[in-house]
mmCIF file of C-alpha atoms in Angstrom:
data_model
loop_
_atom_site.group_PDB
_atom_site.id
_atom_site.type_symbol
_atom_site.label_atom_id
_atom_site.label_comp_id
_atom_site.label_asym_id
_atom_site.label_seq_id
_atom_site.Cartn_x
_atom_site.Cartn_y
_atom_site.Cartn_z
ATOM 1 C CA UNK A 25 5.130 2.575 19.646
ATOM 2 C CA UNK A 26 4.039 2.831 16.149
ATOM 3 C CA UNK A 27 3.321 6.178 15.076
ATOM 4 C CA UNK A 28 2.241 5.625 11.769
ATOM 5 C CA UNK A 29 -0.739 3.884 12.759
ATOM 6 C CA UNK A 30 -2.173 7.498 13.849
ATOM 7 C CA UNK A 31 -2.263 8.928 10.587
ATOM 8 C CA UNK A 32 -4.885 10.235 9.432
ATOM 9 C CA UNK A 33 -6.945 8.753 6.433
ATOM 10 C CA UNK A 34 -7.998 10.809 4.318
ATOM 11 C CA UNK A 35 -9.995 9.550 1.023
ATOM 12 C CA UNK A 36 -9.773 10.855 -2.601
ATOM 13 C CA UNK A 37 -11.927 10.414 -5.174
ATOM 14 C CA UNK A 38 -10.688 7.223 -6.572
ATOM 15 C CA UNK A 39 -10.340 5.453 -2.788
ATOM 16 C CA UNK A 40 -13.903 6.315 -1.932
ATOM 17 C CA UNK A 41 -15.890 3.758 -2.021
ATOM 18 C CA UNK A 42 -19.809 4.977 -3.079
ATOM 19 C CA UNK A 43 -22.661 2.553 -2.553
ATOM 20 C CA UNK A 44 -26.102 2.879 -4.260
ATOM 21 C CA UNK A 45 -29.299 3.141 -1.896
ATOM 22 C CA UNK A 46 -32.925 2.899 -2.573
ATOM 23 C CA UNK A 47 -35.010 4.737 0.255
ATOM 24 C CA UNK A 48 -38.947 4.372 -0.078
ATOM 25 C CA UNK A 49 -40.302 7.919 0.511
ATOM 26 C CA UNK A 50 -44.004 6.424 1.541
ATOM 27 C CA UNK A 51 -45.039 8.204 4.770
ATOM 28 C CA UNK A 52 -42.042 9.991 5.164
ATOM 29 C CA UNK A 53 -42.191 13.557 6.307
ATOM 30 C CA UNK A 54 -40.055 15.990 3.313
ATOM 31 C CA UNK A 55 -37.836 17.674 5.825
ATOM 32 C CA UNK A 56 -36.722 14.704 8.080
ATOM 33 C CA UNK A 57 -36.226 12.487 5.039
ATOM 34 C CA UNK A 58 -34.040 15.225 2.855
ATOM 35 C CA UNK A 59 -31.783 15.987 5.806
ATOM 36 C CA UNK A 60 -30.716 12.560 5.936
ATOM 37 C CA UNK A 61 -30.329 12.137 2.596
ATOM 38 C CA UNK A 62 -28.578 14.762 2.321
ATOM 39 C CA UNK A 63 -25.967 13.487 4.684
ATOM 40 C CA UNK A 64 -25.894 10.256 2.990
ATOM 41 C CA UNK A 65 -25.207 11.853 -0.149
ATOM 42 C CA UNK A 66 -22.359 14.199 1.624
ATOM 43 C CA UNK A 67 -20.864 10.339 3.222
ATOM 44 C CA UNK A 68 -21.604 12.200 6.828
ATOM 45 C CA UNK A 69 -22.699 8.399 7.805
ATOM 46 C CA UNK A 70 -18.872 6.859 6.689
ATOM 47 C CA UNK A 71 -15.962 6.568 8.802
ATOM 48 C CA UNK A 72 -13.990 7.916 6.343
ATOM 49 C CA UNK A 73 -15.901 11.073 5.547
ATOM 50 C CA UNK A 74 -13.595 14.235 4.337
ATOM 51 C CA UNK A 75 -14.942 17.145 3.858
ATOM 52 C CA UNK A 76 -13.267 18.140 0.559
ATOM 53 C CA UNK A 77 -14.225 15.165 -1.378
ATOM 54 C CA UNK A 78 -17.684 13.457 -2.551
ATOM 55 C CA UNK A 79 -17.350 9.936 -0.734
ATOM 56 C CA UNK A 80 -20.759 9.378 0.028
ATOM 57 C CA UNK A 81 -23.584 7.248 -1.564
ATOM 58 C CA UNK A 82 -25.649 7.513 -4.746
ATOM 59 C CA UNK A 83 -29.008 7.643 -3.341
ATOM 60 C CA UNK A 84 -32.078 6.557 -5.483
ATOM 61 C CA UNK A 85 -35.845 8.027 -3.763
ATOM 62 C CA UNK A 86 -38.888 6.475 -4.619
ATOM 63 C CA UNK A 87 -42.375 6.857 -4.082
ATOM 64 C CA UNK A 88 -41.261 10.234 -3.965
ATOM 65 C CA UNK A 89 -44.897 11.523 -4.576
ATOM 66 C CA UNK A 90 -46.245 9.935 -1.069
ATOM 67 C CA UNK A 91 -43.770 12.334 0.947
ATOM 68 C CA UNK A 92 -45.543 14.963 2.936
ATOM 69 C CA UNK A 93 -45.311 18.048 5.055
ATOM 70 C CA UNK A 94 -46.929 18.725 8.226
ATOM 71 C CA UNK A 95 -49.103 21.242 9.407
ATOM 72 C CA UNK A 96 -49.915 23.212 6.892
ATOM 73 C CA UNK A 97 -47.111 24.050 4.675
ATOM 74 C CA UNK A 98 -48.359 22.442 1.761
ATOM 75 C CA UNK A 99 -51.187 24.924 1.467
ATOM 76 C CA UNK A 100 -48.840 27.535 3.035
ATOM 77 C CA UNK A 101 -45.120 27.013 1.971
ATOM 78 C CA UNK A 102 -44.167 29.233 -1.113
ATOM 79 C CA UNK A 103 -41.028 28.419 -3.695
ATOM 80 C CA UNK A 104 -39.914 31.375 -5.534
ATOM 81 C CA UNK A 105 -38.496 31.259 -8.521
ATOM 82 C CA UNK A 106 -37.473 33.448 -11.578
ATOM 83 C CA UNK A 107 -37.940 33.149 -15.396
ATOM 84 C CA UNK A 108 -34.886 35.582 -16.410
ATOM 85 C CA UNK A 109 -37.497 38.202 -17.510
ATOM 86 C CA UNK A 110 -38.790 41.832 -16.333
ATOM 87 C CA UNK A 111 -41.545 40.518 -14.193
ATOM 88 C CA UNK A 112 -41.207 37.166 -14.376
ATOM 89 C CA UNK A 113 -41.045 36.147 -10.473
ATOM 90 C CA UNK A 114 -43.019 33.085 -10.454
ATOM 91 C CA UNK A 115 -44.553 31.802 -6.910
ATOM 92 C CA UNK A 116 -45.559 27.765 -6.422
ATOM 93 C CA UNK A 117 -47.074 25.953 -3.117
ATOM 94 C CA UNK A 118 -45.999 22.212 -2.685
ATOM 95 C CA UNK A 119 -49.668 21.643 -3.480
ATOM 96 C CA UNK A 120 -49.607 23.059 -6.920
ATOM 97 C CA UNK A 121 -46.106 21.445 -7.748
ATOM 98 C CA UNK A 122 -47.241 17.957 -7.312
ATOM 99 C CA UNK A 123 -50.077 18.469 -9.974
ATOM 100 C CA UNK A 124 -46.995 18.900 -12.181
ATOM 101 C CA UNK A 125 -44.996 16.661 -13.731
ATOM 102 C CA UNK A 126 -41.678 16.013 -12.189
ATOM 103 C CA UNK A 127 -43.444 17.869 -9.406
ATOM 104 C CA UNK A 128 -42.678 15.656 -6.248
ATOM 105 C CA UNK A 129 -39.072 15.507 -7.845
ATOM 106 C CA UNK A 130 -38.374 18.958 -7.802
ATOM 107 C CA UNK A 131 -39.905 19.698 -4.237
ATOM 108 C CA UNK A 132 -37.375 16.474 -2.909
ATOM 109 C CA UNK A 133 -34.221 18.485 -4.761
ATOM 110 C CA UNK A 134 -34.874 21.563 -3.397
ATOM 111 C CA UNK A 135 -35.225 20.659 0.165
ATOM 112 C CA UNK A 136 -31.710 18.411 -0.481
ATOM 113 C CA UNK A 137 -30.046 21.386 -2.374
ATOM 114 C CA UNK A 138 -30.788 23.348 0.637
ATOM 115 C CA UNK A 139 -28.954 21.446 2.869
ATOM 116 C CA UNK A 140 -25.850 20.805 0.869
ATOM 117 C CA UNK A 141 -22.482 22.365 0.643
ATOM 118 C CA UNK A 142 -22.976 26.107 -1.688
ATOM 119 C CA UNK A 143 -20.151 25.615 -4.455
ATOM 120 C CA UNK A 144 -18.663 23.289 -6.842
ATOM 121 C CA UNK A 145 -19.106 19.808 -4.534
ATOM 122 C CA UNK A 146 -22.544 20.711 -3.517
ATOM 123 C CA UNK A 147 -23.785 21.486 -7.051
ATOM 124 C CA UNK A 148 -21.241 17.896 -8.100
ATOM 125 C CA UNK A 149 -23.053 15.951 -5.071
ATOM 126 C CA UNK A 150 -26.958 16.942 -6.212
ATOM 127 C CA UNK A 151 -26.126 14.561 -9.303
ATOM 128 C CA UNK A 152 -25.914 11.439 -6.952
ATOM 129 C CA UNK A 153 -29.709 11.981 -6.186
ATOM 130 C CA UNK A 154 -32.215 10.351 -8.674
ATOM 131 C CA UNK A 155 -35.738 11.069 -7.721
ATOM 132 C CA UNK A 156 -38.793 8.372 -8.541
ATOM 133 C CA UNK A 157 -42.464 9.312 -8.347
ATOM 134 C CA UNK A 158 -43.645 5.655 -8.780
ATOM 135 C CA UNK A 159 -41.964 2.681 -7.704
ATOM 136 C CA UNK A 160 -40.008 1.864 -10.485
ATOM 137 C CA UNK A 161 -36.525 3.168 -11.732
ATOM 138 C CA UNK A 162 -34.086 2.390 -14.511
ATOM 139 C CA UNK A 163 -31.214 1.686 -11.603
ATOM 140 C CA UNK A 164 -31.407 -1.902 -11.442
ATOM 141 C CA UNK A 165 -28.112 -2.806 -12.817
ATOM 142 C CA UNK A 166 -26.083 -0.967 -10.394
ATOM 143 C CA UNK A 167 -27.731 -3.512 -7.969
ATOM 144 C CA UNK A 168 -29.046 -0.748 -5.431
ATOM 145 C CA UNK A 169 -29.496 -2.031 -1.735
ATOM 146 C CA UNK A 170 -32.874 -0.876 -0.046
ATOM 147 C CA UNK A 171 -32.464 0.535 3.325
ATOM 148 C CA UNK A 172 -35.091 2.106 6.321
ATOM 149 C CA UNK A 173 -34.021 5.471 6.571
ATOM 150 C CA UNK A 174 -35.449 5.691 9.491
ATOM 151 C CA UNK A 175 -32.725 4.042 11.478
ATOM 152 C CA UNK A 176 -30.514 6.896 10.910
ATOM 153 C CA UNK A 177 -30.345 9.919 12.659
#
């Protein structure tokens, strides 16, 4: 019996092998769509995932502005965030974001930052996400594959 064949494989950063993705955010819901983006990001979806190491895929969203939230948390939903200053606590529905520019992009990040690692690799694996609001991005010559996202789980 070969024992060696039971080893197991564990990838670095220079045997990963990272793919790029285009996923079409048009009718997706925010929450459902980010979670598994986030795990493609993390390389959850690989067989040779390890946990230490950012093996998984750059992802490219767009139509990012069609995404939506159900019920009524785009009316409801607050983000919080601070300026640096005395009194500078700054509150933001989803609704008010997209009127924004970069709006749709930051509400996408947020919801993947959430779900992430907290440290050095989850703040190293945010950079793999580039977020469209139109249909067009400047990706084309990494020759991104297009994928349903809705066959994962």
């Amino acid at each position: 019996m070969d024992t060696l064949s039971y080893k197991t494989i564990s990838v670095n950063k220079e045997t990963a092998k990272k793919e790029w993705v285009v996923i079409d955010a048009t009718d997706q819901v925010v929450g459902r769509l980010c979670s598994k983006v986030a795990k493609l990001i993390r390389g959850k979806y690989k067989p040779t995932f390890t946990p230490h190491v950012d093996c998984g895929d750059n992802v490219i969203i767009i139509n990012a502005d069609k995404a939506y939230f159900t019920g009524k948390k785009e009316t409801d939903k607050i983000y919080t965030r601070y300026t640096g200053y005395p009194g500078g606590q700054r509150f933001n529905t989803p609704a008010e974001l997209r009127k924004r520019p970069f709006g749709a992009d930051r509400i996408i990040r947020h919801a993947v930052k959430g779900m992430l690692p907290k440290g050095p690799l989850g703040r190293h694996l945010l950079d793999n996400l580039y977020v469209y609001e139109g249909t067009e991005h400047p990706h084309a010559a990494q020759q991104p594959k297009a994928i349903d996202i809705n066959q994962y789980k």
